Amino acid sequence: MTAAAPSQDVLTTDLYEATMCLAYLREGMTGEATFSLFVRRVPPGRGFLVAAGLESALDHLARLRVGPAEVAAFAAVMNRPPEELAVLDGLEFRGEVRAVPEGRVVLAGEPLLEVTAPLPQAQLAETILLNQVSHRTAVAAKAARCVLAARGRPVVDFALRRTHGTEAGHAMARIGALTGFAGTSDVAAAHHLGLPAIGTMAHSYIEAYEDEETAFRAFARAHPGPVTLLADTYDTEEGVRTAARVLRDLGLGPGCAVRLDSGDLGELARRSRRILDEAGLPEVEITVSGGLDEYAIDRLVRSGAPIDTFAVGTKAGVAADAPYLDSAYKLVAYEGRPVMKLSHAKVTRPAPKQVFRRPGLRDTLALRDEPVPPGAEPLLETVMRDGRRTGPKPSLAAARRRFEADLAQLPEAARRIDDPEPPEAQISGPLSRLTDEVRGRLERRMAALRER
Amino acid sequence: MTAAAPSQDVLTTDLYEATMCLAYLREGMTGEATFSLFVRRVPPGRGFLVAAGLESALDHLARLRVGPAEVAAFAAVMNRPPEELAVLDGLEFRGEVRAVPEGRVVLAGEPLLEVTAPLPQAQLAETILLNQVSHRTAVAAKAARCVLAARGRPVVDFALRRTHGTEAGHAMARIGALTGFAGTSDVAAAHHLGLPAIGTMAHSYIEAYEDEETAFRAFARAHPGPVTLLADTYDTEEGVRTAARVLRDLGLGPGCAVRLDSGDLGELARRSRRILDEAGLPEVEITVSGGLDEYAIDRLVRSGAPIDTFAVGTKAGVAADAPYLDSAYKLVAYEGRPVMKLSHAKVTRPAPKQVFRRPGLRDTLALRDEPVPPGAEPLLETVMRDGRRTGPKPSLAAARRRFEADLAQLPEAARRIDDPEPPEAQISGPLSRLTDEVRGRLERRMAALRER
């Protein structure tokens, strides 16, 4: 017994991980297990996924250690005396993790990561790995599509107010950085990750003053240098004219912008551009926001609207049209024996794996130890050994470069905004043969059982 | 300057809250402001919303204090010398919050909360209030529909692995408790909130053993007392037969269950029930899981499938079909002057408000200080004054009772699972007249500006 507060990192798990670990440890089932975390299907409206969430997942794994306080907490929620759970004391993650680095494009069925560890350790890691990787990979795919739709124009993240909590908001800011966003409104993320912080003013700011002009001038006094003025509180064109007058009076221009947050953004951007140009402010830019996603950005860009920056929020931050992935964390080997599940549509492929990528994102899903085919590159790298990272945390900039390199290789059908078609990984001969062999063995055993 | 780490609570904000506060404080714009947080529209597929997120939002507000470390961080992300932001030092939330208590049913346009505070304080609170309340209210509406669909059968929360991060997972567990769930798989939430923790075993658990029977027996040895056995790893009916044999051998029965996680759950439940009954185990229950939401639960219940417990995960935890709400935090009064926004579809109503509820959930949106009509009950209560809670944190049990009481009053059209129709709040005469008056005043002013 101890009075220390139990670790949130350890307790942030589905109860069944603990109940299974207890059975494993009691039975001496501590042989080496490999689990594979992958996404079964790329959701409709996505032509690819983007690996994300690995780094925070590894941070959690490194802190995964069950001590007396956590045993007491598990015992309490199981309504059992802590003594009966004593075997959990000292359980910690000391395993190996092989993973696709963040930022890489991934396809259905490809392991995002594989954990190899004594069975109870690998099991205890399940919930947190799925939680971190599924969510962030889903949002990264959405964010990447916003960047694709903007075709080189800056996209910035305004999602924090509508993400599923603050952790998800900070994750979105980081995912934006990973997928090529130009900045975030989230001060904590900007400060912590060294990202450009973006922010202007709310409608309430304008409304608090007697009129727009007074509000704009007060803002410019408080923020010497370039400012972005929100123009659509009352009447957008009038607001842009007022903004133009204030900027001209103050001798401002380059680096400044007006923001439009409602209405027909394409048409209003055109009219705003005309007003700004006629006011002699051709360098004042136009930022738009308000319910944007890749579809809206795509329409605006294709319409030729003179928009310089797209601020995306809610719909990217919650991956609104595909807010979850059909991810799985499946046992694929135990004590060297390849393992799979038979039931219904959820059949999985056995054994530890590797993904070999050829130019043009032609991928092959293979057994871990197959030789690397000529001209191919293996995607999974060893990132943790004995429960410790094998190297320093990779930089966000490196992840972003990986994303950009993979994106450039993506076939047009996968990149397009409307009805994208995800490429499919081929299955290697050895993996295909092993799948058939294990399935055959399991089916024969089930048949024998039924005849009993 | 200070070496202390800045508070994450303060920095978890959109940058523009800080840029606006800076302008307000420099200009002496510190008059009393009231902001109203409401949802503009109930999303399709929802007949009502359920207030949630207030308690964690208040916890954040109580910690909202800008000191030198936070000033330095704001200055860093703005690329400005901290001295220029010195006026932010000491800014903290000392305002009043009136709110609808958690668990109550709310409708479109009804304030979930109103903040009255000096303008910079009320502005600084915006991001975190929207973040906590929008997400949790969206998920609570989804969770409530799952409970409705189950018509009295227990519903439990298995969402943690696919929520948008761990904070969202813990929030889901709490929201489940608020809306009548019977338990959660999330150990941290169960431990912290005193909820029943629910958990069984994964398919990997079965696969790690030589066969199902060995796996079941090992589990029962580790967990004396009632167990739930996962039956669908290889062949569901065979799995249920094996589970029945093990339970009978061990003399188990009451409190035990089999879990089905794939396939045609209704048909498999019927066959499983028959197998269990024939094995003399009528009291062994059937739990189903796997991609469930209110629609699936509704179909299963209406089909008469002999299912005892529904475990819902992903789709409830991310509110999959409506993962965000069109929420707003709008300035409605400044220095006693009612304020509103005109632009486009986003017109808001001015002035601080109250909601009067009559039996049958007939609501009237009114001005804050209108007299309570006979037979009506005001929904917004003062929950924070001078930046401190006015009383102890209300219990989850109390919130759940409020939810159940409101749910019982909800019209059938709002309760139904398919194509629900949300009731609409009426607008009181005084609020309607004030809206017209303020709009008229703003429109006259805009017309005058255009003629200039």
Coordinates of C-alpha atoms in Angstrom, one line a residue, chain A:
Chain A
M1 CA 0.0 0.0 0.0
T2 CA 1.1 3.5 -0.7
A3 CA -0.4 7.0 -0.5
A4 CA 1.1 8.1 -3.8
A5 CA -1.3 9.1 -6.5
P6 CA -1.4 6.5 -9.2
S7 CA 0.0 7.5 -12.6
Q8 CA -2.6 8.8 -15.0
D9 CA -0.4 7.3 -17.8
V10 CA -0.8 3.8 -16.5
L11 CA -4.5 4.1 -15.6
T12 CA -5.4 5.6 -19.0
T13 CA -6.2 2.2 -20.3
D14 CA -9.1 0.0 -21.0
L15 CA -9.7 -2.2 -18.0
Y16 CA -9.3 -5.4 -20.1
E17 CA -5.6 -4.7 -20.7
A18 CA -5.1 -5.1 -16.9
T19 CA -7.4 -8.1 -16.6
M20 CA -5.6 -9.8 -19.4
C21 CA -2.1 -8.9 -18.0
L22 CA -3.1 -10.4 -14.7
A23 CA -4.1 -13.7 -16.4
Y24 CA -0.9 -13.7 -18.5
L25 CA 1.4 -13.1 -15.5
R26 CA -0.3 -15.6 -13.3
E27 CA -0.1 -18.2 -16.1
G28 CA 3.5 -17.4 -17.0
M29 CA 2.4 -16.3 -20.4
T30 CA 5.3 -13.9 -20.8
G31 CA 6.7 -15.1 -24.1
E32 CA 7.6 -12.7 -26.9
A33 CA 4.5 -11.2 -28.7
T34 CA 4.3 -9.0 -31.7
F35 CA 1.3 -6.7 -32.2
S36 CA 0.6 -4.8 -35.3
L37 CA -1.3 -1.5 -35.4
F38 CA -2.9 -0.8 -38.7
V39 CA -5.9 0.8 -40.3
R40 CA -8.2 -1.7 -42.0
R41 CA -9.8 0.7 -44.6
V42 CA -9.0 4.2 -45.8
P43 CA -12.4 6.0 -45.1
P44 CA -14.4 7.4 -48.0
G45 CA -13.2 10.9 -49.0
R46 CA -9.6 10.0 -48.4
G47 CA -7.0 8.9 -50.9
F48 CA -4.3 8.2 -48.3
L49 CA -3.5 8.4 -44.7
V50 CA -0.6 10.3 -43.0
A51 CA 1.3 8.6 -40.1
A52 CA 0.9 10.7 -37.0
G53 CA 0.8 10.2 -33.2
L54 CA 3.9 8.1 -32.9
E55 CA 5.9 10.5 -30.9
S56 CA 3.3 11.1 -28.2
A57 CA 2.6 7.4 -28.1
L58 CA 6.3 6.7 -27.5
D59 CA 6.3 9.3 -24.7
H60 CA 3.5 7.4 -23.1
L61 CA 5.1 4.1 -23.5
A62 CA 8.3 5.3 -21.9
R63 CA 6.3 6.3 -18.8
L64 CA 4.3 3.0 -18.6
R65 CA 5.3 1.5 -15.2
V66 CA 2.9 -0.2 -12.8
G67 CA 3.9 0.3 -9.2
P68 CA 2.0 -0.2 -5.9
A69 CA -0.2 2.9 -6.3
E70 CA -1.3 1.6 -9.7
V71 CA -1.9 -1.9 -8.4
A72 CA -4.1 -0.4 -5.7
A73 CA -6.0 1.6 -8.3
F74 CA -6.6 -1.4 -10.5
A75 CA -7.6 -3.5 -7.5
A76 CA -10.1 -0.8 -6.5
V77 CA -11.8 -0.7 -9.8
M78 CA -11.9 -4.5 -10.0
N79 CA -13.3 -4.7 -6.4
R80 CA -10.5 -7.1 -5.5
P81 CA -7.9 -7.0 -2.7
P82 CA -4.6 -5.5 -4.0
E83 CA -2.7 -8.6 -2.9
E84 CA -4.4 -10.6 -5.6
L85 CA -3.0 -8.2 -8.2
A86 CA 0.5 -8.1 -6.7
V87 CA 1.9 -9.8 -9.8
L88 CA 1.2 -6.6 -11.8
D89 CA 3.6 -4.6 -9.6
G90 CA 6.7 -3.8 -11.6
L91 CA 5.2 -4.4 -15.0
E92 CA 6.7 -1.8 -17.3
F93 CA 7.2 -1.4 -21.0
R94 CA 10.6 -2.7 -22.0
G95 CA 9.8 -3.8 -25.5
E96 CA 10.8 -2.9 -29.1
V97 CA 8.8 -0.6 -31.4
R98 CA 9.2 -0.5 -35.1
A99 CA 7.2 2.2 -36.8
V100 CA 6.5 4.3 -39.9
P101 CA 7.9 7.7 -39.0
E102 CA 5.4 10.6 -38.6
G103 CA 4.6 12.4 -41.8
R104 CA 4.8 9.4 -44.2
V105 CA 1.9 8.5 -46.3
V106 CA 0.4 5.2 -45.3
L107 CA -2.2 2.9 -46.9
A108 CA -4.8 0.5 -45.6
G109 CA -3.4 -2.7 -44.0
E110 CA 0.1 -1.3 -43.6
P111 CA 1.4 -1.4 -40.0
L112 CA 1.7 2.1 -38.6
L113 CA 3.7 0.4 -35.9
E114 CA 4.6 -3.0 -34.5
V115 CA 5.4 -3.7 -30.9
T116 CA 7.5 -6.7 -29.9
A117 CA 7.7 -7.4 -26.2
P118 CA 6.8 -9.9 -23.5
L119 CA 3.1 -10.5 -23.9
P120 CA 1.8 -8.5 -20.9
Q121 CA 3.9 -5.5 -21.8
A122 CA 2.7 -5.4 -25.3
Q123 CA -0.9 -5.9 -24.2
L124 CA -0.7 -3.1 -21.7
A125 CA 0.4 -0.7 -24.4
E126 CA -2.7 -1.3 -26.6
T127 CA -5.2 1.4 -25.5
I128 CA -2.8 4.3 -25.5
L129 CA -1.2 3.4 -28.8
L130 CA -4.6 3.1 -30.5
N131 CA -5.8 6.3 -28.9
Q132 CA -2.8 8.4 -29.9
V133 CA -2.2 7.0 -33.4
S134 CA -5.8 6.5 -34.6
H135 CA -6.9 10.0 -33.8
R136 CA -3.8 11.8 -35.1
T137 CA -3.5 9.8 -38.3
A138 CA -7.2 10.6 -39.0
V139 CA -6.7 14.3 -38.5
A140 CA -3.4 14.3 -40.4
A141 CA -5.1 12.9 -43.5
K142 CA -7.7 15.7 -43.3
A143 CA -5.1 18.4 -42.8
A144 CA -3.1 17.1 -45.7
R145 CA -6.1 17.4 -48.0
C146 CA -6.6 21.0 -47.0
V147 CA -3.0 21.7 -47.9
L148 CA -3.4 19.9 -51.2
A149 CA -6.6 21.9 -52.0
A150 CA -4.9 25.2 -51.3
R151 CA -2.3 24.5 -54.0
G152 CA 0.6 26.4 -52.4
R153 CA -1.4 29.1 -50.7
P154 CA -0.8 29.2 -46.9
V155 CA -3.2 27.3 -44.7
V156 CA -3.4 28.1 -41.0
D157 CA -5.0 26.3 -38.1
F158 CA -7.8 27.9 -36.1
A159 CA -9.2 24.7 -34.7
L160 CA -8.5 24.9 -31.0
R161 CA -12.0 26.1 -29.9
R162 CA -13.8 23.1 -31.4
T163 CA -11.4 20.2 -31.1
H164 CA -12.3 17.4 -28.7
G165 CA -10.6 19.0 -25.8
T166 CA -7.3 20.8 -25.4
E167 CA -5.0 17.8 -26.0
A168 CA -6.7 17.4 -29.4
G169 CA -6.3 21.1 -30.1
H170 CA -2.5 21.0 -29.4
A171 CA -2.3 17.8 -31.5
M172 CA -4.1 19.6 -34.4
A173 CA -1.6 22.4 -34.3
R174 CA 1.3 19.9 -34.4
I175 CA -0.4 17.9 -37.2
G176 CA -0.8 21.2 -39.2
A177 CA 2.9 21.8 -38.9
L178 CA 3.6 18.2 -40.0
T179 CA 1.4 18.6 -43.1
G180 CA 2.5 22.0 -44.2
F181 CA 0.3 24.5 -42.4
A182 CA 1.8 28.0 -42.1
G183 CA 0.9 28.5 -38.5
T184 CA -1.6 28.0 -35.7
S185 CA -3.8 30.2 -33.5
D186 CA -3.0 27.9 -30.5
V187 CA -0.5 29.9 -28.4
A188 CA 0.5 26.9 -26.3
A189 CA 1.4 24.8 -29.3
A190 CA 3.1 27.7 -31.1
H191 CA 5.2 28.4 -28.0
H192 CA 6.0 24.8 -27.2
L193 CA 6.7 23.7 -30.8
G194 CA 8.2 26.9 -32.2
L195 CA 5.4 27.4 -34.7
P196 CA 4.2 30.7 -36.1
A197 CA 1.3 32.0 -34.0
I198 CA -1.5 33.5 -36.0
G199 CA -4.3 35.7 -34.7
T200 CA -6.3 38.7 -35.5
M201 CA -9.5 39.9 -33.8
A202 CA -13.0 38.6 -33.2
H203 CA -16.3 40.1 -34.1
S204 CA -16.8 40.9 -30.4
Y205 CA -13.8 43.1 -30.6
I206 CA -15.4 45.3 -33.3
E207 CA -18.7 45.3 -31.5
A208 CA -17.2 46.4 -28.2
Y209 CA -16.3 49.7 -29.8
E210 CA -18.6 52.4 -31.0
D211 CA -17.8 51.7 -34.6
E212 CA -15.4 49.6 -36.8
E213 CA -13.0 52.4 -37.6
T214 CA -12.5 53.2 -33.9
A215 CA -11.9 49.5 -33.3
F216 CA -9.4 49.1 -36.1
R217 CA -7.4 52.2 -35.0
A218 CA -7.3 51.0 -31.4
F219 CA -6.0 47.6 -32.6
A220 CA -3.3 49.2 -34.7
R221 CA -2.2 51.4 -31.8
A222 CA -1.8 48.3 -29.6
H223 CA 0.0 46.3 -32.4
P224 CA 2.4 48.5 -34.2
G225 CA 3.4 46.8 -37.5
P226 CA 1.4 44.7 -39.8
V227 CA -2.2 43.8 -38.7
T228 CA -5.0 41.7 -40.0
L229 CA -8.4 43.4 -39.7
L230 CA -11.7 41.5 -39.5
A231 CA -14.0 43.1 -42.1
D232 CA -17.3 41.4 -41.9
T233 CA -18.9 42.3 -38.6
Y234 CA -21.6 44.5 -40.1
D235 CA -21.2 44.9 -43.9
T236 CA -18.2 43.3 -45.5
E237 CA -17.5 45.8 -48.3
E238 CA -18.0 48.7 -46.0
G239 CA -15.7 47.0 -43.5
V240 CA -13.0 46.5 -46.2
R241 CA -13.3 50.2 -47.2
T242 CA -12.9 51.2 -43.5
A243 CA -9.9 48.9 -43.1
A244 CA -8.3 50.3 -46.3
R245 CA -8.8 53.9 -45.0
V246 CA -7.2 53.0 -41.6
L247 CA -4.3 51.1 -43.1
R248 CA -3.6 53.9 -45.6
D249 CA -3.8 56.6 -42.9
L250 CA -1.3 54.7 -40.8
G251 CA 1.0 54.1 -43.8
L252 CA 0.6 50.3 -43.4
G253 CA 0.4 47.8 -46.3
P254 CA 2.8 45.0 -46.7
G255 CA 2.2 42.2 -44.3
C256 CA -1.3 43.4 -43.6
A257 CA -4.5 41.6 -44.4
V258 CA -8.3 41.8 -44.2
R259 CA -10.1 38.7 -42.9
L260 CA -13.5 37.6 -44.2
D261 CA -15.3 35.1 -42.0
S262 CA -18.8 34.8 -43.5
G263 CA -20.9 35.0 -46.7
D264 CA -19.9 34.1 -50.2
L265 CA -16.2 34.2 -49.6
G266 CA -15.2 34.0 -53.2
E267 CA -17.3 36.9 -54.4
L268 CA -16.5 38.9 -51.3
A269 CA -12.8 38.3 -51.8
R270 CA -13.1 39.6 -55.4
R271 CA -14.9 42.7 -54.2
S272 CA -12.5 43.2 -51.4
R273 CA -9.5 42.8 -53.7
R274 CA -11.0 45.6 -55.9
I275 CA -11.6 47.9 -53.0
L276 CA -8.0 47.4 -51.7
D277 CA -6.5 47.8 -55.1
E278 CA -8.4 51.0 -55.8
A279 CA -7.3 52.3 -52.4
G280 CA -3.7 51.8 -53.5
L281 CA -3.2 48.8 -51.3
P282 CA -2.3 45.9 -53.7
E283 CA 0.0 44.3 -51.1
V284 CA -2.7 44.0 -48.4
E285 CA -3.8 40.4 -48.4
I286 CA -7.1 38.6 -48.0
T287 CA -7.5 35.8 -45.4
V288 CA -10.7 33.8 -45.3
S289 CA -12.1 31.6 -42.6
G290 CA -15.4 30.2 -41.5
G291 CA -16.3 26.5 -41.8
L292 CA -13.6 25.8 -44.4
D293 CA -12.5 22.3 -45.4
E294 CA -10.7 20.9 -48.4
Y295 CA -13.8 21.0 -50.5
A296 CA -14.5 24.7 -49.8
I297 CA -10.9 25.6 -50.4
D298 CA -10.8 23.6 -53.6
R299 CA -13.9 25.4 -54.9
L300 CA -12.5 28.8 -54.0
V301 CA -9.1 28.1 -55.5
R302 CA -10.6 26.8 -58.7
S303 CA -12.9 29.8 -59.0
G304 CA -9.8 32.0 -59.1
A305 CA -10.9 33.9 -56.0
P306 CA -8.1 36.3 -55.0
I307 CA -7.5 34.7 -51.6
D308 CA -4.1 34.7 -50.0
T309 CA -4.5 32.6 -46.9
F310 CA -7.0 30.0 -45.8
A311 CA -7.7 29.6 -42.0
V312 CA -9.2 26.2 -41.3
G313 CA -10.7 25.3 -38.0
T314 CA -13.4 22.9 -36.8
K315 CA -13.7 20.6 -39.9
A316 CA -10.0 19.9 -40.0
G317 CA -9.6 19.7 -36.2
V318 CA -12.2 17.0 -35.8
A319 CA -11.7 15.5 -39.3
A320 CA -15.4 16.1 -39.6
D321 CA -16.3 13.8 -42.4
A322 CA -14.1 10.9 -41.1
P323 CA -13.5 11.5 -37.4
Y324 CA -12.2 8.1 -36.7
L325 CA -10.3 5.3 -38.4
D326 CA -11.0 1.6 -38.4
S327 CA -7.8 0.9 -36.7
A328 CA -6.7 -2.3 -35.0
Y329 CA -3.9 -3.5 -32.7
K330 CA -3.7 -7.2 -33.5
L331 CA -1.5 -10.0 -32.1
V332 CA 0.3 -11.3 -35.1
A333 CA 2.8 -13.6 -33.4
Y334 CA 3.3 -15.3 -30.0
E335 CA 6.5 -17.1 -29.1
G336 CA 7.4 -17.3 -32.8
R337 CA 4.0 -18.7 -33.8
P338 CA 2.2 -16.6 -36.4
V339 CA -1.3 -15.8 -35.2
M340 CA -4.5 -14.5 -36.9
K341 CA -8.2 -13.9 -36.3
L342 CA -10.8 -15.7 -38.4
S343 CA -14.1 -14.2 -37.4
H344 CA -16.2 -12.6 -40.2
A345 CA -15.0 -9.6 -42.0
K346 CA -12.3 -8.9 -39.6
V347 CA -9.7 -11.4 -40.8
T348 CA -6.1 -10.3 -40.1
R349 CA -2.8 -11.3 -41.6
P350 CA -0.3 -13.1 -39.4
A351 CA 3.3 -12.5 -38.5
P352 CA 5.5 -9.3 -38.1
K353 CA 5.6 -7.2 -41.2
Q354 CA 7.5 -4.7 -43.2
V355 CA 6.3 -2.4 -46.0
F356 CA 8.4 -1.9 -49.1
R357 CA 7.8 1.3 -51.0
R358 CA 8.8 1.8 -54.6
P359 CA 8.7 5.2 -56.4
G360 CA 5.1 6.3 -57.2
L361 CA 4.0 4.9 -53.8
R362 CA 3.8 1.4 -55.1
D363 CA 3.8 -0.5 -51.8
T364 CA 4.2 -4.1 -50.9
L365 CA 3.1 -5.5 -47.6
A366 CA 5.6 -8.2 -46.7
L367 CA 6.9 -10.4 -43.9
R368 CA 9.3 -8.5 -41.6
D369 CA 12.4 -10.4 -42.6
E370 CA 11.9 -10.5 -46.4
P371 CA 14.9 -9.0 -48.2
V372 CA 14.4 -5.4 -49.4
P373 CA 13.5 -5.6 -53.1
P374 CA 15.7 -3.6 -55.5
G375 CA 14.6 0.0 -55.7
A376 CA 12.4 -0.3 -52.7
E377 CA 12.6 1.3 -49.3
P378 CA 11.4 -0.2 -46.0
L379 CA 8.9 2.0 -44.2
L380 CA 9.1 0.7 -40.7
E381 CA 12.1 1.7 -38.6
T382 CA 13.1 0.6 -35.1
V383 CA 12.3 3.6 -32.9
M384 CA 12.3 2.0 -29.5
R385 CA 14.4 -0.8 -28.0
D386 CA 14.2 -2.1 -24.4
G387 CA 11.5 0.5 -23.8
R388 CA 13.8 3.4 -24.8
R389 CA 13.9 5.5 -27.9
T390 CA 16.7 4.4 -30.2
G391 CA 17.6 8.1 -31.0
P392 CA 16.6 11.6 -30.3
K393 CA 13.0 12.7 -31.1
P394 CA 12.9 13.5 -34.8
S395 CA 12.2 17.1 -35.6
L396 CA 8.8 18.3 -36.9
A397 CA 10.7 19.8 -39.8
A398 CA 12.0 16.3 -40.7
A399 CA 8.5 14.9 -40.5
R400 CA 7.2 17.6 -42.7
R401 CA 9.9 16.9 -45.3
R402 CA 9.0 13.2 -45.3
F403 CA 5.3 14.2 -45.8
E404 CA 6.2 16.4 -48.7
A405 CA 8.4 13.8 -50.4
D406 CA 5.7 11.1 -50.1
L407 CA 3.0 13.5 -51.2
A408 CA 4.9 14.3 -54.4
Q409 CA 5.0 10.6 -55.2
L410 CA 1.2 10.1 -54.7
P411 CA -0.8 9.1 -57.8
E412 CA -3.2 11.8 -59.0
A413 CA -6.2 9.6 -58.2
A414 CA -5.2 9.5 -54.5
R415 CA -4.4 13.3 -54.4
R416 CA -7.6 14.6 -55.9
I417 CA -10.2 16.2 -53.6
D418 CA -13.4 14.7 -55.0
D419 CA -13.8 11.0 -54.8
P420 CA -10.1 10.1 -54.3
E421 CA -9.0 6.5 -54.8
P422 CA -6.4 5.2 -52.3
P423 CA -3.7 3.0 -53.8
E424 CA -3.6 -0.5 -52.4
A425 CA -0.5 -2.2 -51.1
Q426 CA 0.3 -5.5 -52.8
I427 CA 0.8 -8.6 -50.7
S428 CA 4.2 -10.3 -51.0
G429 CA 4.3 -13.9 -52.0
P430 CA 5.6 -15.1 -48.7
L431 CA 3.0 -13.2 -46.7
S432 CA 0.3 -14.5 -48.9
R433 CA 1.4 -18.1 -48.5
L434 CA 1.8 -17.8 -44.7
T435 CA -1.7 -16.3 -44.4
D436 CA -3.2 -19.2 -46.4
E437 CA -1.3 -21.7 -44.3
V438 CA -2.3 -20.2 -40.9
R439 CA -5.9 -19.8 -42.0
G440 CA -6.0 -23.4 -43.2
R441 CA -4.6 -24.7 -39.9
L442 CA -7.2 -22.7 -37.9
E443 CA -10.1 -23.8 -40.1
R444 CA -9.1 -27.4 -39.8
R445 CA -9.0 -27.1 -36.1
M446 CA -12.4 -25.4 -35.9
A447 CA -13.9 -28.1 -38.1
A448 CA -12.5 -30.8 -35.8
L449 CA -14.0 -29.0 -32.8
R450 CA -17.4 -28.8 -34.4
E451 CA -17.4 -32.5 -35.1
R452 CA -16.5 -33.3 -31.5

